[in-house]
XYZ file of C-alpha atoms in Angstrom:
782
model
C 22.141 -34.744 10.059
C 24.025 -31.422 9.897
C 27.196 -33.247 9.136
C 25.600 -34.832 6.168
C 24.226 -31.411 4.998
C 27.700 -29.970 5.316
C 29.228 -32.781 3.467
C 26.659 -32.530 0.675
C 27.016 -28.824 0.036
C 30.782 -29.125 -0.071
C 30.676 -31.841 -2.668
C 27.635 -30.254 -4.629
C 28.300 -26.596 -4.154
C 27.874 -25.660 -7.764
C 24.441 -27.362 -8.177
C 23.392 -25.896 -4.948
C 24.308 -22.347 -5.933
C 22.867 -22.723 -9.463
C 19.596 -24.011 -7.928
C 19.572 -21.048 -5.453
C 20.091 -18.584 -8.365
C 17.287 -20.170 -10.450
C 14.950 -20.141 -7.427
C 15.771 -16.390 -6.853
C 15.024 -15.542 -10.449
C 11.722 -17.534 -10.468
C 10.629 -16.062 -7.152
C 11.507 -12.554 -8.301
C 9.550 -12.921 -11.542
C 6.405 -14.469 -9.911
C 6.566 -12.970 -6.486
C 7.792 -9.480 -7.401
C 4.217 -8.319 -7.979
C 2.828 -9.857 -4.777
C 1.579 -6.464 -3.589
C -0.987 -6.266 -6.222
C -2.700 -9.444 -4.962
C -2.640 -8.727 -1.311
C -5.391 -7.295 0.844
C -5.523 -3.851 2.553
C -7.852 -5.061 5.183
C -7.999 -8.125 7.403
C -8.587 -6.244 10.661
C -12.057 -7.944 11.291
C -13.063 -11.252 12.716
C -15.204 -13.146 10.102
C -17.143 -14.908 12.814
C -17.804 -11.661 14.922
C -21.262 -10.065 15.284
C -20.197 -6.909 13.601
C -19.105 -8.880 10.543
C -22.377 -10.770 10.507
C -24.262 -7.391 10.698
C -22.257 -6.015 7.778
C -23.017 -9.239 5.635
C -26.686 -9.024 6.549
C -26.814 -5.353 5.486
C -25.178 -6.097 2.229
C -27.050 -9.438 1.427
C -30.535 -8.756 2.720
C -30.879 -5.028 2.476
C -28.238 -4.153 -0.174
C -27.012 -1.478 2.187
C -23.695 -0.851 4.086
C -21.769 1.585 6.223
C -20.758 4.751 4.411
C -17.167 4.594 3.306
C -16.896 7.683 1.148
C -17.415 11.248 2.315
C -17.236 14.240 -0.021
C -16.798 17.736 1.607
C -18.159 20.522 -0.664
C -17.015 23.971 0.495
C -18.320 27.281 -1.001
C -15.612 29.643 -2.163
C -18.072 32.507 -1.534
C -21.307 32.533 0.373
C -22.795 29.585 2.206
C -23.934 26.082 1.270
C -27.450 27.432 0.967
C -26.508 29.949 -1.806
C -28.411 29.024 -4.966
C -25.266 28.443 -7.015
C -23.870 26.096 -4.336
C -27.202 24.236 -3.955
C -27.079 23.571 -7.666
C -23.613 22.320 -7.550
C -24.272 20.168 -4.506
C -27.253 18.472 -6.238
C -25.159 18.076 -9.398
C -22.326 16.410 -7.449
C -24.792 14.152 -5.616
C -26.324 12.994 -8.909
C -22.858 12.558 -10.536
C -21.774 10.384 -7.635
C -24.946 8.371 -7.700
C -24.431 7.634 -11.383
C -20.838 6.495 -10.799
C -20.041 2.849 -11.097
C -20.031 0.796 -7.868
C -21.340 3.791 -5.795
C -24.415 3.262 -3.723
C -26.678 4.911 -1.147
C -25.727 8.523 -1.923
C -27.137 11.083 0.455
C -26.207 14.710 0.864
C -27.085 17.836 2.752
C -29.083 19.079 -0.229
C -30.780 15.750 -1.224
C -32.044 15.244 2.361
C -33.678 18.663 2.602
C -30.774 20.802 4.128
C -30.434 18.650 7.263
C -28.291 20.589 9.800
C -25.948 17.676 10.907
C -24.523 17.450 7.386
C -23.775 21.207 7.433
C -20.563 22.771 8.917
C -20.622 25.070 11.916
C -19.653 28.050 9.723
C -22.226 27.154 7.024
C -19.421 27.122 4.395
C -19.226 23.390 3.817
C -21.612 20.380 3.558
C -21.301 16.659 3.233
C -22.092 14.059 0.608
C -22.137 10.542 2.054
C -21.901 7.356 -0.038
C -20.908 3.736 -0.064
C -18.646 2.105 -2.538
C -19.792 -1.480 -3.038
C -17.492 -4.493 -3.285
C -14.833 -6.261 -1.288
C -12.463 -4.221 0.804
C -9.643 -4.281 -1.802
C -12.162 -3.161 -4.494
C -13.434 -0.467 -2.187
C -9.892 0.891 -1.505
C -8.900 0.865 -5.232
C -12.205 2.384 -6.428
C -11.985 5.090 -3.761
C -8.645 6.260 -5.132
C -10.198 6.608 -8.647
C -13.171 8.475 -7.438
C -11.084 10.735 -5.315
C -8.876 11.670 -8.271
C -11.894 12.318 -10.487
C -13.806 14.530 -7.999
C -10.853 16.484 -6.663
C -9.233 16.895 -10.134
C -12.299 18.438 -11.812
C -14.312 20.335 -9.218
C -17.196 22.513 -10.457
C -16.831 26.300 -10.450
C -17.416 28.090 -7.227
C -16.602 25.230 -4.824
C -13.714 23.130 -3.533
C -14.146 19.393 -3.332
C -12.213 17.255 -0.930
C -12.746 13.455 -0.375
C -12.349 11.497 2.850
C -13.883 8.460 4.603
C -12.687 4.802 5.093
C -12.062 4.111 1.355
C -9.876 7.063 0.560
C -8.117 6.695 3.908
C -6.920 3.236 3.430
C -6.141 3.926 -0.174
C -3.661 6.631 1.026
C -2.448 4.352 3.813
C -1.627 1.650 1.265
C 0.053 4.078 -1.036
C 1.959 5.609 1.801
C 3.106 2.241 3.163
C 4.409 1.258 -0.276
C 6.399 4.479 -0.668
C 7.613 4.188 2.948
C 8.821 0.593 2.338
C 10.897 1.835 -0.700
C 12.304 4.672 1.266
C 13.167 2.483 4.225
C 14.997 0.127 1.837
C 16.941 3.062 0.320
C 17.912 4.175 3.862
C 18.658 0.879 5.449
C 20.538 -1.015 2.705
C 23.412 1.526 2.251
C 23.844 1.914 6.081
C 23.678 -1.821 6.453
C 26.368 -2.393 3.784
C 28.730 0.152 5.473
C 28.163 -1.494 8.941
C 28.687 -4.944 7.430
C 32.038 -3.768 6.030
C 33.076 -2.492 9.379
C 31.923 -5.642 11.152
C 33.591 -8.154 8.873
C 36.484 -5.979 7.834
C 36.293 -7.622 4.403
C 34.406 -6.626 1.188
C 33.728 -10.224 0.178
C 32.518 -11.401 3.654
C 30.225 -8.381 3.996
C 28.219 -9.488 0.912
C 27.198 -12.817 2.462
C 24.397 -11.420 4.678
C 22.944 -9.566 1.644
C 22.798 -12.795 -0.306
C 20.944 -14.662 2.489
C 18.588 -11.661 3.055
C 17.735 -11.274 -0.600
C 16.985 -14.972 -1.056
C 14.828 -14.987 2.033
C 12.886 -11.924 1.100
C 12.250 -12.741 -2.610
C 11.291 -16.357 -1.667
C 8.809 -15.086 0.870
C 7.200 -12.764 -1.642
C 6.608 -15.825 -3.852
C 5.024 -17.752 -0.955
C 2.781 -14.881 -0.056
C 1.767 -14.521 -3.742
C 0.825 -18.173 -3.847
C -1.059 -18.022 -0.449
C -3.007 -14.995 -1.645
C -4.656 -17.203 -4.233
C -6.296 -19.303 -1.415
C -6.760 -16.982 1.506
C -6.659 -13.294 2.455
C -3.100 -11.969 2.970
C -2.489 -8.443 4.244
C -0.266 -6.138 2.204
C 1.313 -4.993 5.524
C 3.012 -8.368 5.780
C 5.480 -7.133 3.137
C 6.932 -4.857 5.732
C 7.640 -7.757 7.958
C 9.065 -9.821 5.162
C 11.614 -7.074 4.242
C 12.626 -6.173 7.753
C 12.904 -9.736 9.112
C 14.275 -11.173 5.920
C 17.283 -8.869 5.948
C 17.491 -8.865 9.722
C 17.587 -12.662 10.075
C 19.822 -12.937 7.075
C 22.233 -10.654 8.722
C 22.034 -12.465 12.086
C 22.493 -15.944 10.590
C 25.148 -14.875 8.136
C 27.159 -13.176 10.807
C 27.127 -16.351 12.879
C 27.895 -18.699 9.979
C 30.652 -16.552 8.357
C 32.318 -15.585 11.622
C 32.507 -19.250 12.644
C 33.843 -20.210 9.269
C 36.653 -17.547 9.476
C 37.472 -18.916 12.936
C 37.853 -22.415 11.583
C 40.018 -21.163 8.788
C 42.164 -19.137 11.247
C 42.504 -22.242 13.361
C 44.283 -23.990 10.365
C 41.421 -26.113 8.949
C 41.191 -26.476 5.238
C 38.102 -24.788 3.691
C 36.021 -27.863 3.081
C 36.554 -29.067 6.673
C 35.889 -25.533 7.943
C 32.507 -25.465 6.168
C 31.470 -28.845 7.679
C 32.588 -27.820 11.127
C 30.701 -24.560 10.731
C 27.552 -26.247 9.691
C 27.711 -28.694 12.597
C 28.292 -25.926 15.154
C 27.043 -22.493 14.033
C 24.653 -24.294 11.608
C 23.023 -26.102 14.459
C 22.550 -22.831 16.344
C 21.063 -21.158 13.313
C 18.680 -24.116 12.655
C 17.325 -23.899 16.212
C 17.084 -20.114 16.024
C 15.112 -20.370 12.814
C 12.800 -22.980 14.429
C 12.224 -20.822 17.532
C 11.502 -17.595 15.576
C 9.107 -19.517 13.204
C 7.471 -21.165 16.311
C 6.853 -17.838 17.989
C 5.349 -16.250 14.851
C 3.216 -19.399 14.150
C 1.232 -18.508 17.311
C -0.341 -15.614 15.330
C -2.297 -18.330 13.396
C -4.695 -18.777 16.398
C -6.094 -15.364 15.897
C -9.095 -15.109 13.521
C -7.864 -11.742 12.032
C -6.348 -12.126 8.595
C -4.073 -9.183 9.415
C -2.304 -11.123 12.158
C -2.433 -14.432 10.288
C -0.689 -12.761 7.401
C 2.258 -11.874 9.568
C 2.380 -15.530 10.615
C 2.535 -16.638 6.931
C 5.358 -14.008 6.267
C 7.282 -14.639 9.516
C 7.341 -18.427 9.380
C 8.271 -18.360 5.646
C 11.005 -15.827 6.043
C 12.501 -17.442 9.149
C 12.466 -20.866 7.498
C 14.059 -19.547 4.299
C 16.572 -17.555 6.126
C 17.521 -20.702 8.089
C 17.757 -22.913 4.998
C 19.754 -20.262 3.107
C 22.194 -19.943 5.991
C 22.741 -23.701 6.478
C 22.659 -24.786 2.801
C 23.243 -21.991 0.331
C 25.707 -19.943 2.429
C 27.918 -22.892 3.207
C 27.977 -23.727 -0.470
C 29.085 -20.307 -1.328
C 31.748 -20.387 1.441
C 33.009 -23.740 0.102
C 33.307 -22.188 -3.308
C 35.095 -19.091 -1.985
C 37.368 -20.848 0.513
C 39.962 -18.422 1.997
C 38.789 -15.853 -0.547
C 36.019 -15.048 1.906
C 38.626 -12.705 3.419
C 39.241 -10.964 0.021
C 39.107 -7.107 -0.252
C 40.174 -6.609 3.398
C 39.865 -3.274 4.965
C 42.475 -4.020 7.600
C 44.383 -7.124 8.902
C 42.294 -9.372 10.929
C 43.571 -11.206 14.098
C 41.623 -13.475 16.472
C 42.365 -12.411 20.021
C 43.362 -15.213 22.407
C 40.558 -16.392 24.781
C 40.186 -14.044 27.763
C 41.358 -10.810 26.156
C 38.132 -9.592 24.518
C 35.811 -6.809 25.663
C 32.871 -9.002 26.399
C 34.966 -11.409 28.341
C 35.845 -8.510 30.709
C 32.215 -7.471 30.871
C 31.167 -11.037 31.875
C 33.890 -11.213 34.474
C 32.891 -7.934 36.061
C 29.126 -8.950 36.062
C 29.783 -12.363 37.502
C 32.072 -10.910 40.236
C 28.991 -9.057 41.634
C 25.923 -10.770 40.152
C 23.342 -9.681 42.655
C 23.839 -5.915 42.293
C 23.823 -6.348 38.468
C 20.630 -8.487 38.549
C 18.897 -5.897 40.829
C 19.812 -2.922 38.765
C 18.706 -4.576 35.509
C 15.414 -5.699 37.040
C 14.718 -2.262 38.455
C 15.349 -0.737 35.043
C 13.127 -3.200 33.255
C 10.313 -2.903 35.845
C 10.469 0.935 35.653
C 10.314 0.985 31.815
C 7.515 -1.545 31.841
C 5.252 0.296 34.371
C 3.399 2.386 31.773
C 2.263 -0.942 30.122
C -0.233 -1.305 32.961
C -2.203 1.594 31.429
C -2.462 -0.061 28.003
C -5.604 0.859 26.036
C -6.327 -0.897 22.732
C -8.024 0.814 19.747
C -8.644 0.608 16.024
C -6.606 2.267 13.301
C -8.325 5.198 11.467
C -7.195 8.112 9.353
C -5.142 9.487 12.312
C -2.492 6.806 11.492
C -1.550 9.209 8.736
C 0.501 12.391 9.457
C -1.301 15.717 9.915
C -0.004 16.858 6.495
C -1.982 13.974 4.764
C -4.619 15.254 2.417
C -7.245 12.661 3.456
C -6.278 13.167 7.090
C -7.038 16.848 6.788
C -10.470 16.180 5.300
C -11.320 13.771 8.224
C -9.966 16.259 10.718
C -12.307 18.877 9.225
C -15.301 16.554 9.637
C -14.348 16.054 13.282
C -13.958 19.694 14.056
C -16.522 21.407 11.821
C -19.437 18.902 11.746
C -21.579 17.718 14.600
C -22.811 14.735 12.721
C -20.933 11.370 12.958
C -22.950 9.799 10.170
C -19.768 8.432 8.606
C -19.232 6.499 11.770
C -22.831 5.338 12.356
C -23.535 1.941 14.094
C -25.835 -0.382 12.291
C -28.392 -2.460 14.304
C -29.829 -5.178 12.000
C -33.063 -6.994 12.889
C -33.010 -9.567 10.123
C -36.236 -11.353 10.961
C -39.263 -9.742 12.600
C -41.900 -12.208 11.480
C -42.375 -13.543 15.036
C -43.827 -10.129 15.978
C -46.826 -10.552 13.843
C -48.248 -8.245 11.287
C -46.814 -4.933 10.001
C -48.355 -2.824 12.659
C -47.045 -5.073 15.429
C -43.583 -4.942 13.874
C -43.610 -1.148 13.589
C -44.661 -0.840 17.241
C -41.837 -3.148 18.353
C -39.246 -1.284 16.254
C -40.563 1.980 17.605
C -39.993 0.945 21.246
C -36.645 -0.564 20.474
C -35.429 2.567 18.691
C -36.656 4.822 21.489
C -34.668 2.842 24.048
C -31.460 2.854 21.928
C -31.691 6.623 21.492
C -31.379 6.995 25.304
C -28.052 5.231 25.398
C -25.149 7.409 26.415
C -23.082 8.458 23.411
C -26.024 8.051 20.858
C -26.897 11.219 19.024
C -29.828 10.005 17.016
C -31.397 6.806 15.725
C -32.652 6.671 12.089
C -35.392 4.080 11.786
C -38.144 3.052 9.321
C -40.628 4.437 11.952
C -38.968 7.882 12.420
C -35.972 9.706 13.751
C -35.225 9.471 17.435
C -33.397 11.924 19.734
C -32.918 10.956 23.448
C -36.265 9.102 23.544
C -38.165 11.615 21.470
C -39.471 10.659 17.992
C -39.754 12.880 14.973
C -41.298 12.110 11.565
C -38.821 10.926 9.012
C -38.919 11.913 5.365
C -39.237 9.166 2.740
C -35.562 9.808 1.672
C -34.526 8.489 5.193
C -36.999 5.637 5.770
C -36.783 4.015 2.314
C -33.306 2.638 2.836
C -34.479 0.602 5.811
C -36.903 -1.460 3.677
C -36.301 -5.098 3.323
C -37.357 -6.404 -0.172
C -38.628 -9.596 1.427
C -40.506 -7.751 4.182
C -38.974 -9.871 6.879
C -36.760 -7.502 8.776
C -35.405 -4.006 9.008
C -32.330 -2.189 10.386
C -31.512 0.970 12.269
C -28.763 3.547 11.846
C -27.408 4.784 15.157
C -25.381 7.999 14.780
C -23.039 8.616 17.754
C -21.912 11.821 19.344
C -18.623 10.161 20.138
C -15.466 9.575 18.050
C -16.480 6.270 16.434
C -13.122 4.658 17.095
C -12.682 5.386 20.703
C -12.859 3.379 23.962
C -16.027 5.335 24.906
C -17.617 4.118 21.592
C -16.869 0.586 22.521
C -18.787 1.072 25.776
C -21.603 2.512 23.765
C -21.767 -0.514 21.548
C -21.964 -2.814 24.574
C -24.788 -0.712 26.032
C -26.674 -0.910 22.660
C -26.242 -4.725 22.646
C -27.635 -4.847 26.226
C -30.870 -3.083 25.202
C -33.664 -5.717 25.097
C -34.965 -6.475 21.524
C -38.679 -6.733 20.730
C -39.850 -10.045 22.180
C -36.388 -11.510 21.998
C -35.853 -10.891 18.196
C -32.236 -11.442 17.101
C -30.248 -8.167 16.657
C -26.852 -7.724 15.084
C -24.811 -4.681 15.914
C -22.198 -3.581 13.396
C -20.293 -0.567 12.200
C -16.886 0.871 13.038
C -17.387 1.028 16.740
C -18.689 -2.550 16.803
C -15.902 -3.750 14.633
C -13.381 -2.286 17.108
C -15.155 -3.873 20.099
C -15.215 -7.218 18.385
C -11.588 -7.019 17.265
C -10.456 -6.264 20.785
C -12.577 -9.186 22.099
C -11.086 -11.525 19.401
C -7.512 -10.514 20.310
C -7.983 -10.941 24.037
C -10.039 -14.168 23.671
C -7.171 -16.001 21.793
C -4.280 -14.318 23.556
C -3.943 -16.971 26.369
C -3.787 -19.706 23.781
C -1.181 -17.841 21.711
C 1.026 -17.149 24.728
C 0.642 -20.798 25.764
C 1.798 -22.011 22.451
C 4.811 -19.764 22.434
C 5.853 -20.775 25.961
C 5.452 -24.562 25.376
C 7.055 -24.720 21.933
C 9.930 -22.473 23.012
C 10.537 -24.590 26.245
C 10.523 -27.879 24.192
C 12.933 -26.434 21.499
C 15.354 -25.096 24.090
C 15.255 -28.354 26.133
C 15.790 -30.300 22.939
C 18.748 -28.077 22.153
C 20.467 -27.893 25.629
C 18.956 -30.723 27.729
C 18.287 -28.177 30.607
C 15.099 -27.299 32.446
C 16.416 -24.096 34.015
C 17.749 -22.570 30.742
C 14.264 -22.501 28.985
C 12.503 -21.222 32.157
C 15.057 -18.423 32.609
C 14.822 -17.516 28.956
C 11.038 -17.188 29.065
C 11.099 -15.019 32.184
C 13.812 -12.725 30.885
C 12.015 -12.287 27.595
C 8.770 -11.414 29.285
C 10.564 -8.795 31.422
C 12.331 -7.362 28.433
C 9.279 -7.156 26.220
C 7.185 -5.622 29.123
C 9.743 -2.868 29.197
C 9.495 -2.394 25.478
C 5.673 -2.286 25.502
C 5.859 0.180 28.506
C 8.003 2.478 26.371
C 5.567 2.099 23.467
C 2.531 3.058 25.671
C 4.445 6.044 26.985
C 5.452 7.269 23.538
C 2.558 6.259 21.176
C -0.430 6.086 23.553
C 0.364 9.018 25.886
C 1.890 11.015 23.049
C 5.406 11.867 24.385
C 7.722 12.842 21.492
C 4.709 12.896 19.107
C 6.015 16.128 17.642
C 9.469 14.806 17.079
C 8.210 11.578 15.605
C 5.474 13.259 13.658
C 2.357 11.260 14.581
C -0.972 11.915 16.340
C -1.681 10.205 19.619
C -5.218 8.838 19.937
C -4.998 7.618 23.566
C -4.918 3.962 22.381
C -2.580 1.593 20.497
C -3.906 -0.477 17.494
C -5.133 -3.739 19.049
C -3.187 -5.883 16.726
C 0.186 -4.298 17.178
C 1.165 -5.398 20.776
C 0.345 -8.961 19.819
C 2.359 -8.860 16.606
C 5.323 -7.066 18.262
C 5.307 -9.583 21.075
C 5.560 -12.640 18.767
C 8.159 -10.994 16.590
C 10.291 -9.628 19.442
C 10.035 -12.889 21.332
C 11.287 -14.810 18.408
C 14.172 -12.423 17.882
C 15.070 -12.557 21.587
C 15.250 -16.240 21.461
C 17.497 -15.862 18.407
C 20.103 -14.088 20.582
C 19.449 -16.511 23.534
C 20.265 -19.597 21.236
C 23.392 -17.922 19.951
C 24.771 -17.177 23.295
C 23.788 -20.410 25.172
C 25.143 -22.585 22.223
C 28.569 -21.196 22.670
C 28.460 -21.274 26.506
C 27.336 -24.892 26.349
C 29.978 -25.649 23.946
C 32.676 -24.359 26.244
C 31.087 -26.163 29.125
C 31.069 -29.503 27.346
C 34.783 -28.942 26.580
C 35.341 -29.082 30.389
C 35.600 -25.450 31.183
C 34.334 -24.412 34.724
C 30.960 -22.585 34.839
C 32.276 -19.061 35.078
C 34.921 -19.527 32.491
C 32.454 -21.163 30.109
C 30.121 -18.293 30.476
C 32.824 -15.663 30.046
C 34.272 -17.368 26.918
C 30.809 -17.950 25.466
C 29.951 -14.293 25.870
C 33.270 -13.351 24.466
C 32.885 -15.362 21.397
C 29.248 -14.303 20.692
C 29.105 -10.895 22.301
C 30.544 -9.088 19.310
C 28.348 -11.015 16.890
C 25.145 -10.482 18.868
C 25.932 -6.745 19.312
C 26.701 -6.322 15.635
C 23.561 -8.358 14.692
C 21.391 -6.159 17.001
C 22.768 -3.016 15.749
C 22.391 -4.158 12.090
C 18.808 -5.373 12.718
C 17.949 -2.172 14.525
C 18.946 -0.216 11.459
C 16.507 -2.232 9.459
C 13.728 -1.752 11.926
C 14.520 1.843 12.591
C 14.308 2.600 8.879
C 10.595 1.735 9.187
C 10.214 4.503 11.709
C 10.980 6.987 8.964
C 7.625 6.163 7.396
C 4.398 8.222 7.724
C 1.995 5.513 9.022
C 1.906 5.608 12.796
C 1.385 1.862 13.456
C 4.209 1.022 11.123
C 6.358 3.608 12.904
C 5.293 1.967 16.241
C 6.355 -1.442 14.953
C 9.745 -0.191 13.815
C 10.636 1.813 16.922
C 9.230 -0.880 19.330
C 11.223 -3.643 17.675
C 14.379 -1.539 17.653
C 14.089 -0.975 21.356
C 13.379 -4.630 21.953
C 16.358 -5.757 19.937
C 18.806 -3.331 21.562
C 17.498 -3.923 25.075
C 17.737 -7.639 24.585
C 21.299 -7.546 23.195
C 22.758 -5.195 25.743
C 20.760 -5.442 28.947
C 19.623 -9.028 28.869
C 22.602 -10.814 27.174
C 25.162 -8.430 28.607
C 24.154 -8.436 32.266
C 21.276 -10.692 33.195
C 22.330 -13.788 31.425
C 25.904 -13.957 32.871
C 24.808 -12.857 36.300
C 21.952 -15.459 36.556
C 24.005 -18.200 35.181
C 26.762 -17.344 37.535
C 24.277 -17.697 40.398
C 22.760 -20.910 39.124
C 26.182 -22.687 38.713
C 26.013 -26.226 37.466
C 22.264 -26.118 37.930
C 22.159 -24.337 34.591
C 22.354 -27.722 32.812
C 20.201 -29.776 35.253
C 17.194 -31.826 34.332
C 15.352 -34.455 36.154
C 16.407 -38.114 35.520
C 13.533 -38.983 33.089
C 13.931 -35.800 31.108
C 17.692 -36.260 31.043
C 17.340 -39.763 29.616
C 14.869 -38.445 27.078
C 17.270 -35.831 25.941
C 20.197 -38.306 25.890
C 18.138 -40.432 23.589
C 16.328 -37.868 21.350
C 18.162 -34.613 21.978
C 19.822 -32.941 18.995
C 23.596 -33.300 19.032
C 26.406 -33.372 16.651
C 29.970 -34.389 17.188
C 32.958 -34.188 14.826
C 35.498 -37.020 15.370
C 38.770 -35.592 14.162
C 40.687 -38.692 14.923
C 38.638 -40.985 12.903
C 40.599 -40.563 9.615
C 42.147 -38.260 7.114
C 40.361 -35.155 6.041
C 38.935 -34.481 2.677
C 41.629 -31.881 1.969
C 44.657 -33.588 3.623
C 47.724 -32.450 1.719
C 45.852 -29.707 0.042
C 46.765 -26.020 0.631
C 44.392 -24.533 3.252
C 43.556 -21.631 1.041
C 42.439 -23.766 -1.904
C 39.112 -24.952 -2.812
C 38.851 -28.535 -4.204
C 36.846 -29.436 -7.303
C 33.328 -30.771 -6.936
C 32.731 -34.486 -6.596
C 35.314 -35.209 -3.860
C 34.650 -37.999 -1.436
C 32.816 -37.146 1.777
C 35.011 -35.035 3.952
C 35.640 -35.334 7.692
C 34.062 -38.515 9.127
C 31.308 -37.810 11.547
C 30.366 -39.824 14.605
C 26.944 -38.850 16.012
C 26.121 -41.678 18.354
C 29.507 -42.508 19.941
C 31.207 -41.074 23.044
C 34.689 -39.863 22.568
C 37.517 -38.992 25.039
C 39.619 -36.613 23.033
C 41.462 -33.630 24.330
C 39.809 -30.233 24.282
C 41.721 -29.171 21.234
C 40.427 -32.149 19.317
C 36.795 -31.356 19.965
C 34.471 -29.164 18.064
C 32.159 -27.914 20.733
C 28.757 -28.843 19.412
C 28.183 -32.063 21.432
C 25.559 -30.193 23.362
C 24.051 -33.086 25.261
C 27.207 -34.815 26.237
């Protein structure tokens, strides 16, 4: 198969390159504006109780959780000064008359209620709800914020916060951070590529592959957004992984192509040999990365599913570009791939490289090296045992953020947590009987909820409840609980806790445990409930996702190498490596070490979706390097090299590539850490650590040491599985003795015209007995 692909792109390189250029232009034109069509939400489970409560509030009661908070501060005097009272009422009426704004309530309109007044009496709150879908809320919040803060009435300052403005600023910040990351990463990457390749022309190849992959994925996300919700944050993955995988795959393809040229093969033959060897490795790597990320599809959260869409698409496109488009470009360039050299290249003889010496040292004393590496990984991973999952709020923004400062002020200066109230919806009370019986049942239910630890007060149609005590409620409070059909009602539970905290999750569970009147169905929603349900959704599907990753990875690696031990070893080492990475992330981002240097605010938790996302991405990238290394070791082994020598030569040939790829990819990920949003910073730093640890600790020590200890058992499989692999396993073999090459008699530096006959005959189903020098080591199952 790969031989036919290589032969095709050599003969049809011009049409392939023209098609790639046209696809790039179309994808850029259509997909370039993908961000405008993507969602800023997707953190909630559509089937969760909290989501059902939100839908019932909206559909049945035309209500919802507040998502807009306006802080009005008096420049002189207090919020009870006549001039400030007049301004407060004016702003409340102005906001109520604003398009898409509902349920406006303020300190002044509710009769100077103390919870909406600051501790120093200088500020007061206006709370409202922007109606519409989450994207509409976020966009509208930005417009309202600009209008209110840009034209404040005399005598007061106006600042806007809440969910809507927070995520409007998060989206705007992520967009700016993405542009900044690209401006930082791309120049550094170009310089490093020049140093790695030593040639100006060769260093452009990864950028071509990365650009095609990224722009193509933008188009796919734009199309998918027309059918399902796609998170805007998936663009960050698209850019980082697109260029990262483009660099990885191009390094492997171009390096192998230059090796073949240096060995004296003509350009067309070198392309085919490259596709059959390095191309095979790249194809399996792309499949493995895509398979790892596809596991995110089992989660019901659109946020995680969006990363699956982006990750699978960008891995597949990077693989296709590296196996089809890049070889076509190399066929067109021929020996000119080495143009614009920085220095004279020379391929060191086998056994003289740095990584060969490293492998030799490690294999000489494998047990001490394995022990030291395991101790390091376990020590780094220990903090992971204290992992606590949370939900992103305004504190993902830096302390300098305007919206963040408003929300911090509400935490510090206001006792009320109305903006984080929990909603308890009783959609159908008809089974309780008449209106008096319903009111009595609601009264008992609200009384019990008010006694729950963490509950400050309960607003209900029957009154206001504090720790079991009931106070009369003004009409301005009770009228919002009315159901136009008269069938049900709902309660607003205002907490004393930070709404997005682990204690608030416990409070939600306690509220759900309170018996409802005569078994009436109750739906608990709001920020705290959404966080609890999100955590439950993530943990509920986690075993399935991990099982999919493990099974698919095992099958792919067995299909590639025909070994049982190799896939098992790869799975175990990746789990150890990722545990160490997550331990470091808990130590930094959950516990707050280096928070000042990295400019973020620790909340004592990690965003629930991020460890899952990072695991799938990092696992795929780890397998990327695993496939690179094992392919070359197996190639040397199949050429008749003894176990230790095959390992040393394989590490020698791939060590430099894997190291360079890891460094270059870490630059791409680390550029994300320069951003202002903490969970994007976590993503960038976490994946940087994962990539570097995998390339140096795992591939540099554990792989050669464990393979040395396993000996020939590395490639063992039970008889039935061996026969299965012999029949269906993926292998390619180039038979150099089968006939003349396509470029026989042609100067090795030339590039023949299109339309030549098929180069290098390929035999894929026939055993051969040529000498080592006559083999191209990709007969992986022989």
